[in-house]
Short mmCIF file of C-alpha atoms in Angstrom, two decimals:
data_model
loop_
_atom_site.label_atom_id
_atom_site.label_comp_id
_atom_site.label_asym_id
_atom_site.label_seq_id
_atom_site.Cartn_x
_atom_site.Cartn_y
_atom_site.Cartn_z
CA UNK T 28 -98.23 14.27 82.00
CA UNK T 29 -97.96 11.30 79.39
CA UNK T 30 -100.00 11.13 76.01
CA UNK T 31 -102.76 9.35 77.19
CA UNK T 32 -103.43 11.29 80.42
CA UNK T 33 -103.47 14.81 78.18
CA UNK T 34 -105.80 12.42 75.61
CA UNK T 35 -107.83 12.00 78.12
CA UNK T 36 -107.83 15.33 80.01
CA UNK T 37 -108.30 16.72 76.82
CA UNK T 38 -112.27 14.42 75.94
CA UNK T 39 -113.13 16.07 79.64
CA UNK T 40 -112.38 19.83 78.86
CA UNK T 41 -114.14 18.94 75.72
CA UNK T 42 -117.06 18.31 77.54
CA UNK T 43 -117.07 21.88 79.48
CA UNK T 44 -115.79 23.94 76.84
CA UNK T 45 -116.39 25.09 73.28
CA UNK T 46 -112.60 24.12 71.06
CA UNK T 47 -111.83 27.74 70.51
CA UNK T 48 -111.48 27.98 74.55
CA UNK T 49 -109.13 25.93 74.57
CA UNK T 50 -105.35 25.51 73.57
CA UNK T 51 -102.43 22.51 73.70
CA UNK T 52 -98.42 23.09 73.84
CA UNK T 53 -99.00 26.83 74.05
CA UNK T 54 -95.67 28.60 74.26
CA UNK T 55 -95.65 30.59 77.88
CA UNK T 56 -93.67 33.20 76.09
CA UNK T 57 -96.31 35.02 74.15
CA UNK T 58 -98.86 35.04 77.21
CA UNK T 59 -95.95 36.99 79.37
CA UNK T 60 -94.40 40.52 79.92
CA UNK T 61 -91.01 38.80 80.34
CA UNK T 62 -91.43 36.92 76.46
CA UNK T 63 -90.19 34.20 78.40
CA UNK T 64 -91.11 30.78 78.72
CA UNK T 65 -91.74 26.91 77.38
CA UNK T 66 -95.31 25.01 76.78
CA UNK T 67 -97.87 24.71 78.75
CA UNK T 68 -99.63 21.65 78.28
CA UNK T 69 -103.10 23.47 78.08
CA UNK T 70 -104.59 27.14 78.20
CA UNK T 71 -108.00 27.74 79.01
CA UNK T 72 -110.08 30.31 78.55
CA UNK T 73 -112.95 30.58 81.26
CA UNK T 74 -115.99 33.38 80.71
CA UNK T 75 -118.40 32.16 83.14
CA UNK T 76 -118.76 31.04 87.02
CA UNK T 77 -120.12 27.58 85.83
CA UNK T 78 -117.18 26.73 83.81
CA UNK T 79 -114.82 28.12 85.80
CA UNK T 80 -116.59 25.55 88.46
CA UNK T 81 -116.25 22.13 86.26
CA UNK T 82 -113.12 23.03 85.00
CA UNK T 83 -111.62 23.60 89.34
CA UNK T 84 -113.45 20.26 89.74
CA UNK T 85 -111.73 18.35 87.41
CA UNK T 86 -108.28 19.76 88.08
CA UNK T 87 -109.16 18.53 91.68
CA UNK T 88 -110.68 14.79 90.50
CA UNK T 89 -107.89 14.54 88.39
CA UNK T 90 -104.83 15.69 90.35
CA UNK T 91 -104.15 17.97 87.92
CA UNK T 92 -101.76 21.02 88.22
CA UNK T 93 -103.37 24.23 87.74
CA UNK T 94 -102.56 27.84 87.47
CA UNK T 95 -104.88 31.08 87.00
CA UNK T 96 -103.16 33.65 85.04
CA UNK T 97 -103.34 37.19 84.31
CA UNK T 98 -101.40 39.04 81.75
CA UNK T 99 -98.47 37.77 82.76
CA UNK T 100 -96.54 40.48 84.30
CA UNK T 101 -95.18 39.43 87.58
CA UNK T 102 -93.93 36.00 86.88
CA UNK T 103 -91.02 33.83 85.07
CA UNK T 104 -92.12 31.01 83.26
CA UNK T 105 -89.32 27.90 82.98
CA UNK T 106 -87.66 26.99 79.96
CA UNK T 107 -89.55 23.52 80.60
CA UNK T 108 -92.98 24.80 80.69
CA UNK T 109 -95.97 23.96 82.71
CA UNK T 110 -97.62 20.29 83.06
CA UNK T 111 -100.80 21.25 83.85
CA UNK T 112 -103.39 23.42 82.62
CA UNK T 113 -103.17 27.51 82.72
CA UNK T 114 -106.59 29.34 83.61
CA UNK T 115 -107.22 32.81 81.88
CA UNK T 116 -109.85 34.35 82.97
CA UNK T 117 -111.97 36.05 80.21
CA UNK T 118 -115.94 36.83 78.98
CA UNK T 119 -117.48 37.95 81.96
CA UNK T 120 -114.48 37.70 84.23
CA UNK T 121 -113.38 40.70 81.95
CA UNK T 122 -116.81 43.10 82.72
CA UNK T 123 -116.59 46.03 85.40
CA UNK T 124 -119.68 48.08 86.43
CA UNK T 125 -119.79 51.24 88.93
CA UNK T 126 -122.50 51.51 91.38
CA UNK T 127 -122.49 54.92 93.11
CA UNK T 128 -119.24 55.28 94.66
CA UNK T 129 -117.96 51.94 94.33
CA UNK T 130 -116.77 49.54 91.08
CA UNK T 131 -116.90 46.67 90.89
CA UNK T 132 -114.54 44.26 88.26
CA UNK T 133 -114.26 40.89 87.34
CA UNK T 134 -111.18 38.99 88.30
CA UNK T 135 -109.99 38.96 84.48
CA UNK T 136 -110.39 42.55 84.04
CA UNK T 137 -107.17 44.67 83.12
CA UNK T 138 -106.46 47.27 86.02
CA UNK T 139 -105.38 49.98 83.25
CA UNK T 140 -109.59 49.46 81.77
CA UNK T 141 -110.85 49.39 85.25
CA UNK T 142 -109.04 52.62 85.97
CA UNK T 143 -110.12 54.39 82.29
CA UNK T 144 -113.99 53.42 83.56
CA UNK T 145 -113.29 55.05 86.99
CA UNK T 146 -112.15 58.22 85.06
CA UNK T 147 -114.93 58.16 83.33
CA UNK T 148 -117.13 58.38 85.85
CA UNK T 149 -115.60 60.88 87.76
CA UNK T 150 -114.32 58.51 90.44
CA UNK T 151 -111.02 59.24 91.70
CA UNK T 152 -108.35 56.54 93.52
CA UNK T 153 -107.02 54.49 91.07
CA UNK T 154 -104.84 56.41 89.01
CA UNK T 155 -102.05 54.93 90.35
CA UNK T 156 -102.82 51.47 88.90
CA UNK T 157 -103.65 52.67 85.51
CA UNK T 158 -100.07 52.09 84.76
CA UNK T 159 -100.04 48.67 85.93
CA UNK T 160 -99.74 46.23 83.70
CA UNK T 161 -101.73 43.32 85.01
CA UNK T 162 -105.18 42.02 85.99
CA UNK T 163 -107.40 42.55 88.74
CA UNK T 164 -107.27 39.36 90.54
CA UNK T 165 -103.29 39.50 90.14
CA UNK T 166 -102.91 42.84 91.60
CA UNK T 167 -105.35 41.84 94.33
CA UNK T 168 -103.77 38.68 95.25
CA UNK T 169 -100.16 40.83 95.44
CA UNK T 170 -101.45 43.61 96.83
CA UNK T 171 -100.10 45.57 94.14
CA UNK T 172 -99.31 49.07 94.33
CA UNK T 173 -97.47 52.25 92.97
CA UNK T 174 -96.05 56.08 93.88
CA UNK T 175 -97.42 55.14 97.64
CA UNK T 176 -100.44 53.50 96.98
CA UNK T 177 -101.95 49.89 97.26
CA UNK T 178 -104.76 47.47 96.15
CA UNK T 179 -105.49 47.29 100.10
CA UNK T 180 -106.44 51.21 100.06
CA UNK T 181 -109.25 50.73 97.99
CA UNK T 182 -110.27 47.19 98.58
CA UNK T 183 -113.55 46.48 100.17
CA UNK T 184 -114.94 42.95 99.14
CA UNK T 185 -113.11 40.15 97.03
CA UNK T 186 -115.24 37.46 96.20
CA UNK T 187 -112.81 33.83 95.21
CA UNK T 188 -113.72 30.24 94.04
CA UNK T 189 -112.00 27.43 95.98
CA UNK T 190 -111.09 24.22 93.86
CA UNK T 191 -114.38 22.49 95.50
CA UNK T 192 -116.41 24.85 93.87
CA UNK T 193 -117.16 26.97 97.36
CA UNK T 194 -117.53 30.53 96.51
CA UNK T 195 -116.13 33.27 99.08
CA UNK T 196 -116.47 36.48 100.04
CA UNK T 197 -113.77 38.09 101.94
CA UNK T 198 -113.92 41.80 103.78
CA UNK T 199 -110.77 44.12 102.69
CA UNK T 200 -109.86 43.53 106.12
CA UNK T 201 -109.93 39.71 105.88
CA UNK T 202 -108.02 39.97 103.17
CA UNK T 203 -104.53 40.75 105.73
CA UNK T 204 -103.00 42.70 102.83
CA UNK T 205 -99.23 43.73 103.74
CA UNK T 206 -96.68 44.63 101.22
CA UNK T 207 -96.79 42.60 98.06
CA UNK T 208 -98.95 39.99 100.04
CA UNK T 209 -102.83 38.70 100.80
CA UNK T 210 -104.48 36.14 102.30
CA UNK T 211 -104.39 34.32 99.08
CA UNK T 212 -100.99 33.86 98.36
CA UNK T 213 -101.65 30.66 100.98
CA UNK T 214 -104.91 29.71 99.59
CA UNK T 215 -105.92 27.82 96.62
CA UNK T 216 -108.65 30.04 95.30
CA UNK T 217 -109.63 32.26 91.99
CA UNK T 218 -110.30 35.89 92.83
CA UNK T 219 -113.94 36.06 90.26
CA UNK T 220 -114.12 39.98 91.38
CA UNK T 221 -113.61 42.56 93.23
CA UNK T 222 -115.24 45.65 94.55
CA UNK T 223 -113.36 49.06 94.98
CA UNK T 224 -114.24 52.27 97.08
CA UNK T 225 -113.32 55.62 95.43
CA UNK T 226 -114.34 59.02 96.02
CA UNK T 227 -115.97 61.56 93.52
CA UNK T 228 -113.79 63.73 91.81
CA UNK T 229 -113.10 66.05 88.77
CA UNK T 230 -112.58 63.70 85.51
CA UNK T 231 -110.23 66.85 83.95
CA UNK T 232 -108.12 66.13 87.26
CA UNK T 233 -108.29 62.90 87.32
CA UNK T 234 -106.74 62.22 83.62
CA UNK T 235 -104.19 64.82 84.38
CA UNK T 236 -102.89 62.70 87.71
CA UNK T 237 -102.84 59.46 85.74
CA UNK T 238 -100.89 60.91 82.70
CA UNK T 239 -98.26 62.52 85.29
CA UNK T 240 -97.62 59.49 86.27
CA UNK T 241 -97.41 57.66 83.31
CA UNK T 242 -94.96 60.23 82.38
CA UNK T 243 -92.69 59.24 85.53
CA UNK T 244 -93.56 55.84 84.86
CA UNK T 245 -91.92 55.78 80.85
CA UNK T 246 -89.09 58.34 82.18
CA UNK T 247 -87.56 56.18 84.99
CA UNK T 248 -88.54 52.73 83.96
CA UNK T 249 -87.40 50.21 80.92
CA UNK T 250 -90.95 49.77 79.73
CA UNK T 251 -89.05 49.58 76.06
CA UNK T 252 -87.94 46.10 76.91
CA UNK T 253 -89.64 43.07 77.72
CA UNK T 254 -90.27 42.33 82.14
CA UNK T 255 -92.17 41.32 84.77
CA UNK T 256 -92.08 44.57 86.53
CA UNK T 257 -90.08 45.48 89.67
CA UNK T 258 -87.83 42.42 90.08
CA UNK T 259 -87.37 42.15 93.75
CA UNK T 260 -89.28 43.65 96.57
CA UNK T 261 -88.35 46.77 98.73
CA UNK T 262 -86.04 45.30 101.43
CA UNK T 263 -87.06 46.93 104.92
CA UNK T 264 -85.07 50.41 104.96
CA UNK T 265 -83.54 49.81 101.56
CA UNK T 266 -84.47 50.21 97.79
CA UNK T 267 -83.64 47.29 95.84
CA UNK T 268 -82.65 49.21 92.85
CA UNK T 269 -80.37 51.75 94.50
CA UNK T 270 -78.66 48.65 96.63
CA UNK T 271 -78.14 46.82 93.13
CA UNK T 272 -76.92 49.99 91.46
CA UNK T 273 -74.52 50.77 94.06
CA UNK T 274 -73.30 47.43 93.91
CA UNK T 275 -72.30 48.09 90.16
CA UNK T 276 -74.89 45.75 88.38
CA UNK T 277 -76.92 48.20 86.66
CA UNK T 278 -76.41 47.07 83.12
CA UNK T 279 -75.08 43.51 84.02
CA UNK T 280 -76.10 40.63 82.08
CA UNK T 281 -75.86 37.08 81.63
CA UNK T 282 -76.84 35.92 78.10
CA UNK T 283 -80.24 37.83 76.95
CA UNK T 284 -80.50 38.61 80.48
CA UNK T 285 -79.74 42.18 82.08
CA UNK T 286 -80.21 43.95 84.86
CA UNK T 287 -81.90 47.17 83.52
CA UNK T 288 -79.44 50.23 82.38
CA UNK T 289 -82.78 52.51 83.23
CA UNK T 290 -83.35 51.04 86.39
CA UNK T 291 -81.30 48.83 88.55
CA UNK T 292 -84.81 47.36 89.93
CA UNK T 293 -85.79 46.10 87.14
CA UNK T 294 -83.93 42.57 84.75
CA UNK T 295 -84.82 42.94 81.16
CA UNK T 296 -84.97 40.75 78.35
CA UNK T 297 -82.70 42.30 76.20
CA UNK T 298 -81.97 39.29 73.64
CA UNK T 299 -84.25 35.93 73.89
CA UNK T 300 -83.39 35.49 77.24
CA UNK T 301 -83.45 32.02 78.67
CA UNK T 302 -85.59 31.85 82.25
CA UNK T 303 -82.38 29.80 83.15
CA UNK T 304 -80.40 32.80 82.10
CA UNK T 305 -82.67 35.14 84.27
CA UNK T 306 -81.99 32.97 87.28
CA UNK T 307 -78.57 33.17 87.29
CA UNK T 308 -78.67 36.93 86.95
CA UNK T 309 -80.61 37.17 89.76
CA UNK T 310 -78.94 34.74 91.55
CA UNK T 311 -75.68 36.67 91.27
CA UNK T 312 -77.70 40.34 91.93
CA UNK T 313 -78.89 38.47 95.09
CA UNK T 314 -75.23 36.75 96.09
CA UNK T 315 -73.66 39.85 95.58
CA UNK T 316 -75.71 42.54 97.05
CA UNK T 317 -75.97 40.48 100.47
CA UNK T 318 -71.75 40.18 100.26
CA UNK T 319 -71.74 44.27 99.90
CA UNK T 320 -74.23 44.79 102.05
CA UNK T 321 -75.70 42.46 104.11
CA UNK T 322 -79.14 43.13 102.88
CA UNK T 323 -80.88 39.23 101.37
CA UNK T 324 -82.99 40.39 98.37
CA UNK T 325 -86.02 38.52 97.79
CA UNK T 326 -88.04 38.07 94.47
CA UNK T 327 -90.99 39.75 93.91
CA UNK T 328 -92.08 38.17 90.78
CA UNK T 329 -92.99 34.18 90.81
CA UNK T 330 -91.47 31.57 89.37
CA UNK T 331 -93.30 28.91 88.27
CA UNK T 332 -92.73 25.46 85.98
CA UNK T 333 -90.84 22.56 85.57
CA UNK T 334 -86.89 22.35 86.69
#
């Protein structure tokens, strides 16, 4: 994107929202979990359905590249940055509300709040995401999950925005959630909320599950260290981690880069890693694991930017 095509870009956001919504040259690397990552030409924040509408429509009229992001926790950011404009959901993208059993939560709402609100109400179910560290929408479109539990499990409706402005409503069936996968990974479209099913429970009970497994969560994970979560997913009959370990990578590095000393599954910024220096490392993780074992390890985390 030239100087004149961001000038102008920039008179048209101008026209849908107030200055303090939006931002130019934004480092990537303080909007991540991996504090990786060069400028994005703009960030935008969106709080309601109507700009989040005008904004999709001008990306479209404009061929401009676009990207909706979360908190940043399961994805690289190149050492080039974006060209295009970055889409955080906020204002009432961030509000959840519980109806009898169910809850329902804004695309831009952390899953950790959602799962504090659930507690408090005596709803039981998502414990296990409480200690993920991402946004609705994300860990919908990923199908995220944790200590044998998934998005899909409690997933009833998701309700998207496609960049014409055509608003969706998808059953949890249509959503064809498998591991670490939707419907929308193929699909150019904003997750605006989601509604969950729990089950009543005891609150007391409820806070005692989640904080067991935070505890796991801080004793076998590098959550000291800048990432962007489990690195690579579960290879059919394997654990990535314990294939990587055995290999003799835990605690390899290239630059700032490392696989984690904690937990093989995990590669850690240790020292202003590079995303070029994260690459290699799991390039080699990858090259090497296969040559040990003939197992092909394949990111879970995206990467995203300009080579």
């Amino acid at each position: 994107m030239n100087l004149q095509q961001k000038e102008n870009l920039l008179k048209e956001l101008h026209k849908i929202l107030p200055d303090q919504q939006i931002s130019q040259d934004v480092l990537l690397a303080s909007h991540t979990s991996f504090g990786i990552g060069g400028p994005a030409d703009f960030l935008l924040r969106v709080g309601k359905k109507e700009e989040l509408k005008k904004v999709l429509s001008l990306c479209r009229t404009t061929d401009c590249p676009k990207l909706v992001l979360g908190r940043g926790t399961n994805i690289l950011f190149r050492d080039k940055g974006y060209r295009g404009i970055i889409i955080r959901l906020a204002g009432s993208f961030e509000k959840a509300a519980v109806k009898n059993s169910f809850l329902k939560a804004g695309g831009g709402c952390l899953l950790s709040e959602v799962a504090t609100l659930a507690a408090e109400q005596s709803l039981t179910g998502m414990e296990f995401s409480y200690g993920i560290p991402g946004t609705v929408g994300g860990g919908v479109v990923m199908n995220a999950g944790a200590y044998g539990k998934e998005m899909q499990d409690l997933v009833t409706e998701v309700q998207t925005m496609d960049e014409r402005s055509v608003s969706r409503t998808y059953s949890g069936r249509e959503m064809d959630f498998s591991y670490r996968s939707s419907i929308l990974q193929e699909k150019e479209e904003v997750v605006t909320a989601v509604t969950f099913a729990l089950k009543r429970g005891c609150t007391d009970n409820i806070r005692q599950k989640t904080e067991e497994l935070q505890k796991r969560r801080w004793e076998k994970q590098p959550l000291d260290l800048p990432s962007a979560g489990s690195f690579f997913k579960r290879p059919e009959g394997h654990y990535a981690g314990a294939l990587i370990e055995k290999a003799g990578l835990k605690g390899y590095g290239i630059g700032g880069a490392q696989v984690s000393e904690k937990h093989a599954g995990f590669i850690v910024n240790r020292r202003n890693a590079t995303a070029e220096e994260v690459i290699k490392l799991m390039d080699y993780v990858q090259k090497e694991v296969f040559r040990k074992f003939k197992v092909k390890l394949s990111p879970e985390i995206k990467i995203v930017g300009e080579e």
